[in-house]
Tab-separated table of C-alpha atoms in Angstrom:
chain	number	residue	atom	x	y	z
A	1	MET	CA	123.153	59.950	173.863
A	2	ARG	CA	120.802	58.216	171.470
A	3	THR	CA	120.772	61.241	169.170
A	4	ARG	CA	124.536	61.312	169.155
A	5	ASN	CA	124.669	57.649	168.155
A	6	ILE	CA	122.279	58.218	165.287
A	7	LYS	CA	124.393	61.104	164.047
A	8	GLN	CA	127.521	59.046	164.291
A	9	VAL	CA	125.977	56.202	162.347
A	10	LEU	CA	124.704	58.633	159.751
A	11	SER	CA	128.127	60.228	159.430
A	12	LEU	CA	129.860	56.892	159.090
A	13	GLY	CA	127.400	55.805	156.421
A	14	LEU	CA	127.905	58.924	154.396
A	15	ALA	CA	131.652	58.689	154.765
A	16	SER	CA	131.532	55.142	153.437
A	17	LEU	CA	129.450	56.285	150.531
A	18	LEU	CA	131.928	59.022	149.780
A	19	CYS	CA	134.800	56.557	149.908
A	20	VAL	CA	133.039	54.230	147.483
A	21	ALA	CA	132.460	57.109	145.091
A	22	LEU	CA	136.071	58.227	145.309
A	23	VAL	CA	137.385	54.717	144.719
A	24	ASP	CA	135.065	54.460	141.786
A	25	VAL	CA	136.416	57.631	140.252
A	26	SER	CA	140.051	56.808	140.758
A	27	SER	CA	139.621	53.324	139.363
A	28	ALA	CA	137.723	54.504	136.387
A	29	ALA	CA	140.395	57.051	135.591
A	30	ASP	CA	140.857	56.934	131.920
A	31	LYS	CA	143.215	54.562	130.373
A	32	PRO	CA	144.567	55.137	126.895
A	33	ALA	CA	141.914	54.821	124.260
A	34	ALA	CA	142.686	51.257	123.468
A	35	ASP	CA	141.308	50.136	120.198
A	36	LYS	CA	139.802	46.739	120.753
A	37	PRO	CA	141.383	44.158	118.450
A	38	THR	CA	138.062	42.919	117.201
A	39	ALA	CA	138.113	44.748	113.978
A	40	ASP	CA	137.591	43.585	110.464
A	41	LYS	CA	141.037	42.745	109.194
A	42	SER	CA	140.055	43.652	105.701
A	43	ALA	CA	139.961	47.313	106.641
A	44	PRO	CA	142.357	49.240	104.484
A	45	ALA	CA	145.406	50.659	106.163
A	46	LYS	CA	144.972	54.274	107.115
A	47	PRO	CA	147.406	56.690	108.588
A	48	LYS	CA	146.794	56.285	112.274
A	49	ALA	CA	146.855	59.055	114.761
A	50	LYS	CA	149.528	59.028	117.382
A	51	THR	CA	148.447	57.002	120.352
A	52	LYS	CA	148.787	58.197	123.876
A	53	ALA	CA	151.853	57.236	125.782
A	54	LYS	CA	151.449	54.127	127.814
A	55	GLY	CA	151.303	54.336	131.555
A	56	LYS	CA	149.052	55.769	134.158
A	57	ALA	CA	146.943	58.678	133.117
A	58	LYS	CA	145.040	60.523	135.783
A	59	GLU	CA	142.922	62.645	133.517
A	60	PRO	CA	141.398	61.602	130.240
A	61	ASP	CA	143.019	64.505	128.403
A	62	LEU	CA	140.989	63.938	125.314
A	63	SER	CA	142.868	66.643	123.526
A	64	ALA	CA	145.926	64.415	123.693
A	65	VAL	CA	144.232	61.838	121.487
A	66	ALA	CA	145.876	63.094	118.380
A	67	PRO	CA	143.444	63.951	115.642
A	68	PRO	CA	144.453	62.700	112.242
A	69	ARG	CA	143.510	65.821	110.414
A	70	MET	CA	143.144	69.163	112.048
A	71	PHE	CA	142.765	72.233	110.007
A	72	GLY	CA	143.630	75.851	110.343
A	73	SER	CA	141.617	78.793	111.404
A	74	ALA	CA	140.377	79.670	107.960
A	75	TYR	CA	137.176	77.876	108.751
A	76	PRO	CA	136.904	78.247	112.495
A	77	ALA	CA	133.284	77.252	112.806
A	78	ASN	CA	133.838	73.692	111.715
A	79	PRO	CA	137.163	72.726	110.176
A	80	ALA	CA	136.044	69.133	109.787
A	81	LEU	CA	133.359	70.296	107.457
A	82	LYS	CA	135.886	72.168	105.401
A	83	SER	CA	138.099	69.133	105.234
A	84	TRP	CA	135.177	67.030	104.270
A	85	LEU	CA	134.300	69.403	101.478
A	86	ALA	CA	137.879	69.393	100.285
A	87	GLU	CA	138.136	65.642	100.247
A	88	ALA	CA	134.684	64.980	98.963
A	89	GLY	CA	135.939	64.251	95.498
A	90	ALA	CA	138.243	61.539	96.737
A	91	ASP	CA	137.348	57.895	96.492
A	92	SER	CA	136.669	57.470	100.183
A	93	PHE	CA	133.643	56.700	102.305
A	94	TYR	CA	132.303	59.060	104.959
A	95	LEU	CA	129.542	58.674	107.490
A	96	VAL	CA	128.043	62.074	108.189
A	97	LEU	CA	125.899	62.590	111.264
A	98	ASP	CA	123.611	65.584	111.240
A	99	PRO	CA	122.019	65.673	114.723
A	100	PRO	CA	119.578	68.544	114.045
A	101	GLY	CA	118.537	66.960	110.765
A	102	ARG	CA	118.317	63.562	112.448
A	103	THR	CA	120.118	61.874	109.582
A	104	LEU	CA	123.136	59.666	109.117
A	105	GLN	CA	124.450	59.715	105.562
A	106	LEU	CA	126.913	57.500	103.767
A	107	VAL	CA	128.894	59.624	101.341
A	108	LEU	CA	131.249	58.524	98.601
A	109	GLY	CA	133.095	60.887	96.335
A	110	GLY	CA	130.946	63.809	97.413
A	111	VAL	CA	127.700	62.035	96.643
A	112	VAL	CA	125.232	60.961	99.290
A	113	ILE	CA	124.670	57.344	98.389
A	114	ARG	CA	122.527	56.386	101.381
A	115	THR	CA	120.569	58.332	103.986
A	116	PHE	CA	119.323	56.836	107.244
A	117	GLU	CA	116.906	58.461	109.647
A	118	VAL	CA	118.096	58.702	113.232
A	119	ALA	CA	115.464	58.664	115.960
A	120	GLU	CA	117.733	59.859	118.753
A	121	VAL	CA	121.274	61.088	119.224
A	122	LYS	CA	123.045	61.025	122.569
A	123	MET	CA	126.637	61.822	123.328
A	124	ALA	CA	128.421	60.273	126.258
A	125	THR	CA	131.660	60.550	128.149
A	126	PRO	CA	132.970	58.401	131.013
A	127	ARG	CA	131.365	59.111	134.353
A	128	ARG	CA	132.998	61.076	137.111
A	129	LEU	CA	132.233	61.785	140.761
A	130	ALA	CA	129.313	64.043	140.028
A	131	GLY	CA	128.513	63.879	136.363
A	132	ALA	CA	130.883	63.047	133.573
A	133	ALA	CA	134.061	63.991	131.807
A	134	ARG	CA	133.644	66.970	129.551
A	135	LEU	CA	133.245	66.554	125.836
A	136	PRO	CA	136.512	67.302	124.090
A	137	LYS	CA	136.458	70.854	122.809
A	138	ASP	CA	137.021	69.843	119.231
A	139	TRP	CA	134.645	66.919	119.020
A	140	HIS	CA	132.799	68.658	116.211
A	141	GLU	CA	135.967	69.651	114.374
A	142	ARG	CA	137.487	66.281	113.746
A	143	VAL	CA	137.374	63.667	111.083
A	144	TRP	CA	137.245	60.343	112.904
A	145	THR	CA	138.876	57.684	110.801
A	146	GLY	CA	138.990	53.955	110.252
A	147	ALA	CA	135.588	52.516	111.189
A	148	LYS	CA	135.673	49.033	112.643
A	149	LEU	CA	132.624	47.031	113.579
A	150	ASP	CA	132.367	45.544	117.057
A	151	PRO	CA	131.458	42.725	116.976
A	152	PRO	CA	132.876	42.112	113.512
A	153	HIS	CA	131.046	40.158	110.879
A	154	PRO	CA	131.000	36.480	111.735
A	155	GLY	CA	132.756	33.883	109.705
A	156	ALA	CA	135.611	33.863	107.263
A	157	ARG	CA	135.644	34.058	103.496
A	158	THR	CA	134.423	30.861	101.857
A	159	GLU	CA	137.178	29.044	100.040
A	160	ILE	CA	136.627	26.738	97.102
A	161	VAL	CA	139.241	24.672	95.372
A	162	GLY	CA	138.949	24.069	91.666
A	163	PRO	CA	138.183	20.413	90.936
A	164	GLU	CA	140.470	18.126	88.984
A	165	ILE	CA	140.050	18.448	85.251
A	166	GLY	CA	137.082	16.474	84.080
A	167	THR	CA	135.717	15.799	87.564
A	168	ALA	CA	133.399	18.780	88.024
A	169	SER	CA	129.920	17.810	89.181
A	170	GLY	CA	128.210	20.769	87.532
A	171	GLU	CA	126.503	21.610	90.799
A	172	VAL	CA	125.929	25.344	91.289
A	173	LEU	CA	126.947	26.657	94.688
A	174	VAL	CA	124.233	29.064	95.839
A	175	PRO	CA	125.496	31.550	98.425
A	176	PRO	CA	123.284	32.566	101.353
A	177	THR	CA	121.324	35.795	101.359
A	178	PRO	CA	122.871	38.729	103.233
A	179	GLU	CA	120.414	38.145	106.074
A	180	GLU	CA	121.549	34.537	106.343
A	181	ALA	CA	125.217	35.316	105.963
A	182	ILE	CA	125.471	38.256	108.361
A	183	PRO	CA	123.096	38.061	111.339
A	184	VAL	CA	122.906	41.341	113.214
A	185	PRO	CA	123.435	41.583	117.001
A	186	SER	CA	120.965	43.448	119.207
A	187	MET	CA	123.524	46.185	119.751
A	188	TYR	CA	126.788	46.911	118.022
A	189	ARG	CA	129.426	49.584	117.945
A	190	ILE	CA	131.466	51.261	115.276
A	191	ARG	CA	134.863	52.194	116.659
A	192	PHE	CA	137.104	54.846	115.187
A	193	ALA	CA	140.836	55.060	115.565
A	194	GLU	CA	140.838	58.288	117.559
A	195	GLY	CA	138.648	57.003	120.367
A	196	LEU	CA	135.125	57.881	119.303
A	197	THR	CA	132.641	55.045	119.261
A	198	LEU	CA	129.232	54.991	117.634
A	199	GLU	CA	126.865	52.907	119.695
A	200	MET	CA	124.060	51.710	117.470
A	201	THR	CA	120.730	50.719	118.950
A	202	GLY	CA	117.196	50.153	117.756
A	203	GLY	CA	117.579	46.813	116.051
A	204	VAL	CA	116.395	43.313	116.733
A	205	ALA	CA	118.899	40.620	117.622
A	206	GLU	CA	119.483	38.039	114.911
A	207	GLN	CA	122.504	36.312	116.368
A	208	LYS	CA	123.665	34.851	119.605
A	209	GLY	CA	127.165	34.608	120.932
A	210	THR	CA	129.779	37.301	121.191
A	211	LEU	CA	128.163	40.594	121.991
A	212	PRO	CA	129.418	43.913	123.267
A	213	PRO	CA	129.940	44.220	127.016
A	214	THR	CA	126.664	46.018	127.626
A	215	GLU	CA	124.854	42.927	126.420
A	216	LEU	CA	126.315	40.942	129.264
A	217	PRO	CA	124.365	40.670	132.508
A	218	LYS	CA	124.111	44.219	133.639
A	219	GLY	CA	124.208	45.819	137.053
A	220	PHE	CA	126.779	44.734	139.553
A	221	LYS	CA	128.895	42.737	137.122
A	222	GLU	CA	129.079	45.644	134.745
A	223	LYS	CA	130.051	48.001	137.544
A	224	ILE	CA	132.858	45.710	138.610
A	225	ARG	CA	134.133	45.587	135.053
A	226	MET	CA	134.076	49.357	134.784
A	227	LEU	CA	135.888	49.743	138.093
A	228	ARG	CA	138.549	47.300	137.011
A	229	GLU	CA	139.074	48.351	133.427
A	230	GLY	CA	137.885	51.915	133.270
A	231	ALA	CA	135.915	53.421	130.442
A	232	PRO	CA	136.959	51.928	127.117
A	233	ASP	CA	136.020	54.874	124.934
A	234	PRO	CA	136.741	58.559	125.618
A	235	LEU	CA	133.684	59.582	123.652
A	236	ARG	CA	130.571	57.743	122.603
A	237	VAL	CA	127.714	58.724	120.360
A	238	ARG	CA	124.608	56.627	120.741
A	239	LEU	CA	122.351	56.493	117.713
A	240	THR	CA	118.886	55.004	117.804
A	241	LEU	CA	117.814	53.867	114.349
A	242	GLN	CA	114.922	52.150	112.658
A	243	PRO	CA	115.426	48.359	112.565
A	244	ASP	CA	115.984	48.253	108.803
A	245	ALA	CA	118.604	50.974	108.859
A	246	TYR	CA	120.205	49.428	111.918
A	247	SER	CA	120.668	46.093	110.130
A	248	GLU	CA	121.691	47.612	106.826
A	249	ILE	CA	124.508	49.649	108.319
A	250	TYR	CA	125.883	46.647	110.150
A	251	ARG	CA	125.910	44.513	107.031
A	252	ALA	CA	127.004	47.022	104.425
A	253	LEU	CA	129.234	49.602	106.120
A	254	PRO	CA	132.545	49.652	104.231
A	255	PRO	CA	135.459	48.997	106.594
A	256	GLY	CA	137.676	52.009	107.145
A	257	THR	CA	134.865	54.513	106.663
A	258	ASP	CA	135.500	57.940	108.204
A	259	PHE	CA	133.051	59.918	110.314
A	260	VAL	CA	132.217	63.579	110.773
A	261	ILE	CA	129.538	65.363	112.752
A	262	VAL	CA	127.797	68.239	111.065
A	263	HIS	CA	125.665	70.328	113.307
A	264	GLY	CA	123.946	73.580	113.978
A	265	GLY	CA	122.438	76.212	111.727
A	266	SER	CA	119.439	74.195	110.675
B	1	MET	CA	132.856	68.070	169.966
B	2	ARG	CA	129.166	67.921	169.292
B	3	ARG	CA	129.338	70.850	166.882
B	4	ILE	CA	132.218	69.267	165.005
B	5	LEU	CA	130.265	66.055	164.636
B	6	ILE	CA	127.188	67.833	163.372
B	7	GLY	CA	129.259	69.904	160.941
B	8	THR	CA	131.029	66.837	159.630
B	9	GLY	CA	127.723	65.041	159.275
B	10	ILE	CA	126.194	67.845	157.258
B	11	PHE	CA	129.286	68.104	155.080
B	12	LEU	CA	129.270	64.405	154.349
B	13	LEU	CA	125.548	64.509	153.730
B	14	VAL	CA	125.982	67.165	151.067
B	15	VAL	CA	128.949	65.432	149.449
B	16	GLY	CA	127.176	62.092	149.537
B	17	ALA	CA	124.058	63.543	147.986
B	18	VAL	CA	126.107	65.029	145.177
B	19	ALA	CA	127.899	61.733	144.609
B	20	VAL	CA	124.697	59.715	144.630
B	21	GLY	CA	123.038	62.210	142.341
B	22	GLY	CA	125.944	62.030	139.935
B	23	MET	CA	125.921	58.258	139.928
B	24	LEU	CA	122.207	58.163	139.280
B	25	MET	CA	122.687	60.389	136.254
B	26	VAL	CA	125.099	58.090	134.490
B	27	ASP	CA	124.318	55.100	132.382
B	28	ARG	CA	124.809	51.603	133.708
B	29	SER	CA	127.645	51.202	131.267
B	30	GLY	CA	129.612	53.869	133.114
B	31	TYR	CA	128.899	56.652	130.653
B	32	HIS	CA	127.006	59.851	131.089
B	33	TYR	CA	124.664	60.395	128.142
B	34	VAL	CA	123.596	63.878	127.158
B	35	ASP	CA	122.118	65.631	124.197
B	36	PRO	CA	124.872	67.047	122.032
B	37	ASP	CA	125.315	70.776	122.281
B	38	LEU	CA	124.015	71.867	118.945
B	39	SER	CA	124.676	75.519	119.501
B	40	LEU	CA	128.335	75.195	118.581
B	41	GLY	CA	127.692	74.488	114.955
B	42	PRO	CA	128.564	76.401	111.839
B	43	ASN	CA	126.247	79.086	110.658
B	44	ALA	CA	123.468	78.678	108.162
B	45	GLY	CA	125.738	79.679	105.323
B	46	ASP	CA	128.004	76.727	105.954
B	47	ARG	CA	125.082	74.394	106.045
B	48	LEU	CA	123.738	75.722	102.761
B	49	LYS	CA	127.131	75.124	101.208
B	50	LEU	CA	127.063	71.560	102.447
B	51	GLU	CA	123.674	70.794	101.000
B	52	THR	CA	124.507	72.378	97.680
B	53	ARG	CA	127.668	70.366	97.434
B	54	PHE	CA	126.369	66.983	98.424
B	55	THR	CA	122.832	66.551	97.305
B	56	LYS	CA	123.486	67.331	93.655
B	57	PRO	CA	126.293	65.354	92.089
B	58	PRO	CA	128.170	68.019	90.184
B	59	GLU	CA	129.682	65.872	87.524
B	60	ALA	CA	126.772	63.916	86.132
B	61	LYS	CA	123.015	64.105	86.117
B	62	VAL	CA	122.646	60.356	85.906
B	63	TYR	CA	124.539	57.997	88.170
B	64	ILE	CA	124.277	54.490	89.544
B	65	VAL	CA	124.493	53.377	93.177
B	66	ILE	CA	125.076	49.702	93.946
B	67	ASP	CA	124.773	48.089	97.371
B	68	ARG	CA	126.881	45.010	96.816
B	69	THR	CA	125.919	43.485	100.173
B	70	HIS	CA	122.171	43.593	99.652
B	71	ASN	CA	122.380	43.189	95.865
B	72	ARG	CA	120.518	46.351	95.006
B	73	LEU	CA	121.085	48.782	92.187
B	74	GLU	CA	119.635	52.264	91.954
B	75	LEU	CA	119.629	54.505	88.932
B	76	ARG	CA	119.418	58.134	89.981
B	77	LYS	CA	118.970	61.449	88.273
B	78	GLY	CA	120.188	64.080	90.677
B	79	SER	CA	118.505	63.240	93.950
B	80	THR	CA	115.657	61.282	92.338
B	81	THR	CA	115.787	57.519	92.100
B	82	THR	CA	114.378	56.505	88.725
B	83	LEU	CA	115.008	52.782	88.988
B	84	SER	CA	115.459	50.474	91.940
B	85	ALA	CA	116.450	46.995	90.871
B	86	VAL	CA	117.498	43.693	92.364
B	87	CYS	CA	120.875	42.611	91.088
B	88	SER	CA	123.570	40.069	91.831
B	89	ALA	CA	127.023	41.152	92.928
B	90	GLY	CA	130.161	39.215	93.752
B	91	SER	CA	129.947	36.112	95.932
B	92	GLY	CA	133.028	36.991	97.953
B	93	TYR	CA	134.344	33.469	97.495
B	94	LEU	CA	138.014	32.671	97.260
B	95	LEU	CA	138.839	30.250	94.433
B	96	LYS	CA	142.074	28.316	94.667
B	97	GLU	CA	143.647	26.537	91.761
B	98	ARG	CA	145.005	23.092	92.443
B	99	SER	CA	148.760	23.212	92.256
B	100	THR	CA	150.079	20.668	89.737
B	101	ASP	CA	152.925	20.392	87.282
B	102	LYS	CA	151.048	22.500	84.792
B	103	ARG	CA	149.063	24.700	87.153
B	104	LYS	CA	150.590	27.264	89.432
B	105	GLY	CA	148.191	27.327	92.349
B	106	ARG	CA	146.778	30.748	91.630
B	107	GLN	CA	143.806	32.194	93.496
B	108	TRP	CA	141.031	34.687	92.871
B	109	VAL	CA	138.653	36.622	95.111
B	110	PHE	CA	135.205	37.190	93.682
B	111	ASP	CA	134.357	40.597	95.131
B	112	THR	CA	132.614	43.453	93.402
B	113	PRO	CA	135.047	46.303	94.022
B	114	ARG	CA	133.828	49.140	96.245
B	115	GLY	CA	134.448	52.716	95.191
B	116	ILE	CA	133.764	54.994	92.256
B	117	HIS	CA	133.750	53.545	88.758
B	118	ARG	CA	132.572	54.728	85.361
B	119	ILE	CA	130.968	53.134	82.377
B	120	ARG	CA	133.877	52.882	79.959
B	121	ASN	CA	132.203	51.049	77.130
B	122	LYS	CA	128.764	49.826	76.097
B	123	ARG	CA	128.053	46.764	74.002
B	124	THR	CA	125.001	45.045	72.591
B	125	ASP	CA	124.823	41.259	72.247
B	126	PRO	CA	128.143	41.025	74.024
B	127	ALA	CA	130.416	38.041	73.688
B	128	TRP	CA	132.304	36.814	76.715
B	129	LYS	CA	135.910	35.781	76.679
B	130	ARG	CA	136.127	33.212	79.424
B	131	PRO	CA	138.967	33.925	81.843
B	132	ASP	CA	141.161	31.234	83.402
B	133	TRP	CA	139.215	31.127	86.645
B	134	ASP	CA	136.073	30.005	84.848
B	135	TYR	CA	137.840	26.929	83.502
B	136	ILE	CA	139.448	26.195	86.841
B	137	GLU	CA	136.197	26.569	88.746
B	138	LYS	CA	134.520	24.132	86.368
B	139	GLY	CA	137.393	21.680	86.247
B	140	GLU	CA	138.079	22.189	82.540
B	141	ALA	CA	141.395	22.344	80.737
B	142	LEU	CA	142.540	25.752	79.567
B	143	PRO	CA	142.135	26.126	75.793
B	144	ARG	CA	145.234	26.586	73.696
B	145	ASN	CA	143.517	28.815	71.188
B	146	SER	CA	142.320	32.169	72.480
B	147	ASN	CA	139.311	32.109	70.152
B	148	ASP	CA	138.049	29.005	71.929
B	149	ARG	CA	137.372	31.137	74.972
B	150	ILE	CA	134.676	33.187	73.264
B	151	GLU	CA	131.071	32.479	74.281
B	152	THR	CA	127.926	34.297	73.220
B	153	GLY	CA	124.597	34.652	74.983
B	154	MET	CA	125.985	34.374	78.507
B	155	LEU	CA	125.877	38.087	79.282
B	156	GLY	CA	122.379	38.922	78.094
B	157	ALA	CA	121.513	41.596	75.584
B	158	TYR	CA	123.809	44.333	76.874
B	159	ALA	CA	127.041	44.812	78.742
B	160	MET	CA	128.598	47.926	80.209
B	161	ASP	CA	132.294	47.722	80.993
B	162	LEU	CA	133.642	49.244	84.198
B	163	GLY	CA	137.279	48.329	83.602
B	164	ASP	CA	139.524	45.527	84.899
B	165	GLY	CA	137.118	42.967	83.481
B	166	TYR	CA	134.158	44.068	85.610
B	167	MET	CA	130.836	44.641	83.878
B	168	ILE	CA	127.159	45.260	84.381
B	169	HIS	CA	125.418	42.673	82.241
B	170	GLY	CA	122.458	40.318	81.995
B	171	THR	CA	122.115	36.750	83.152
B	172	LEU	CA	120.677	33.391	82.243
B	173	TYR	CA	119.919	32.773	85.916
B	174	GLU	CA	117.406	35.414	86.926
B	175	ARG	CA	116.168	33.243	89.792
B	176	LEU	CA	119.452	33.944	91.556
B	177	LEU	CA	119.074	37.717	91.443
B	178	GLY	CA	119.241	39.096	94.971
B	179	ARG	CA	122.074	36.795	95.950
B	180	GLY	CA	125.766	37.418	95.586
B	181	VAL	CA	126.609	34.777	93.013
B	182	THR	CA	128.893	36.489	90.514
B	183	HIS	CA	132.627	36.607	90.114
B	184	GLY	CA	132.660	40.373	90.616
B	185	CYS	CA	130.411	41.605	87.819
B	186	VAL	CA	126.939	42.973	88.496
B	187	ARG	CA	124.067	41.042	86.921
B	188	LEU	CA	120.671	42.547	86.213
B	189	GLY	CA	117.354	41.207	85.020
B	190	LYS	CA	116.417	41.664	81.380
B	191	ASN	CA	114.165	44.715	81.720
B	192	ASP	CA	116.287	46.522	84.281
B	193	LEU	CA	119.381	45.954	82.180
B	194	ALA	CA	117.680	47.508	79.157
B	195	THR	CA	116.689	50.563	81.208
B	196	VAL	CA	120.175	51.079	82.597
B	197	TYR	CA	121.723	50.617	79.179
B	198	LYS	CA	119.370	53.142	77.636
B	199	GLU	CA	119.665	55.783	80.378
B	200	CYS	CA	123.391	55.681	81.067
B	201	PRO	CA	125.860	57.093	78.569
B	202	ILE	CA	129.541	56.243	78.579
B	203	GLY	CA	131.176	58.056	81.484
B	204	THR	CA	128.255	57.594	83.871
B	205	PRO	CA	129.659	57.301	87.418
B	206	ILE	CA	128.905	54.190	89.441
B	207	TYR	CA	129.167	54.280	93.220
B	208	ILE	CA	129.582	50.857	94.774
B	209	TYR	CA	129.515	50.300	98.526
């Protein structure tokens, strides 16, 4: 009798656990890749990819997140690379991640203007019952467009009004240094229009206030948020950088920068 | 009945273990982090093409890279940096003109423009033709005669024109180098300016980010 009771209790416990896991999965079912409206408004307008239809979506269907530029089979190994080569002469900024080379490069007009060392690269997809959603098949074949910093740079542009004629004081207005003007958070993200998010880590916090959700008290609160809202990004790439590079990218990344991943064949 | 219970218990145990295991593998943020699968990449030939294309600027041996946020200028030959200098780029301020009977309420943004530029012209002992915004910023009346706008000595010993009124030039205020204090031009110290002027012919590309 006692053994039977133990088994029943054990069964009930496991059933509860299973229910919790199932609820978790169904709640965290992917919502459309909403682009958080925290972006730098000065970002130049880019042709946006088609967004997913609104409504309930049971599966993430990452392939349905329309890529802005997909290219034919002439370069099947990595069409994004081909596109990048083709557009390299254009006056546009690209971030190029080379995971085997452990570098992140800022490219303009086909010229590498800045190279940052990357200590670690991790890719992530929203969790599922036992594991995670699969990486989209073409994650390495896309050009991800329209970088937006999250959180964006603090503060607005300083405005000065010309004095009345003959009333100027002659005082020189000395602007702050970049470090004073743009304090860097302890973690920030670079979001792209098609749903990929770069999660930058490795820096030291210089500012307080609005921070990404993972900076909020973690644990139970974070789990509740995830259950309620689902995973905000279909695909994340976490980059761990040296503190200097971490700060420099936050301060100097041109808004609207595109992103490609170059990989393999080292 | 007993067998059914035991079977159900074992089944739930297995499922629960899988679920718990899966949850333990994911990040607290709700994401599952893995190493990217690097085996899918292009072959070595593609990679070689990439490096050939992007580490050697095809159009010029000498080029300039300017970080307008951190006020740094680099002079490069191929992939070698031959000069790393502190400069001053645009302040980013927005200047508004007071709207009066005679003034129209114009405004200017003092940004150094990002993108690719070229040295279009080089000058020694350059004179500066003061634009309207300089008078408005200083609270001075606009001159009637265009020749009254000319000033000498303000731009240092050399100036290199980038077009649209933007230049790389010298400064009387070297103590402010390293801060964004200009109206969009790029200021350099005396020695660095001489080096850039000497090394860069007309047509030299300038990459500003």
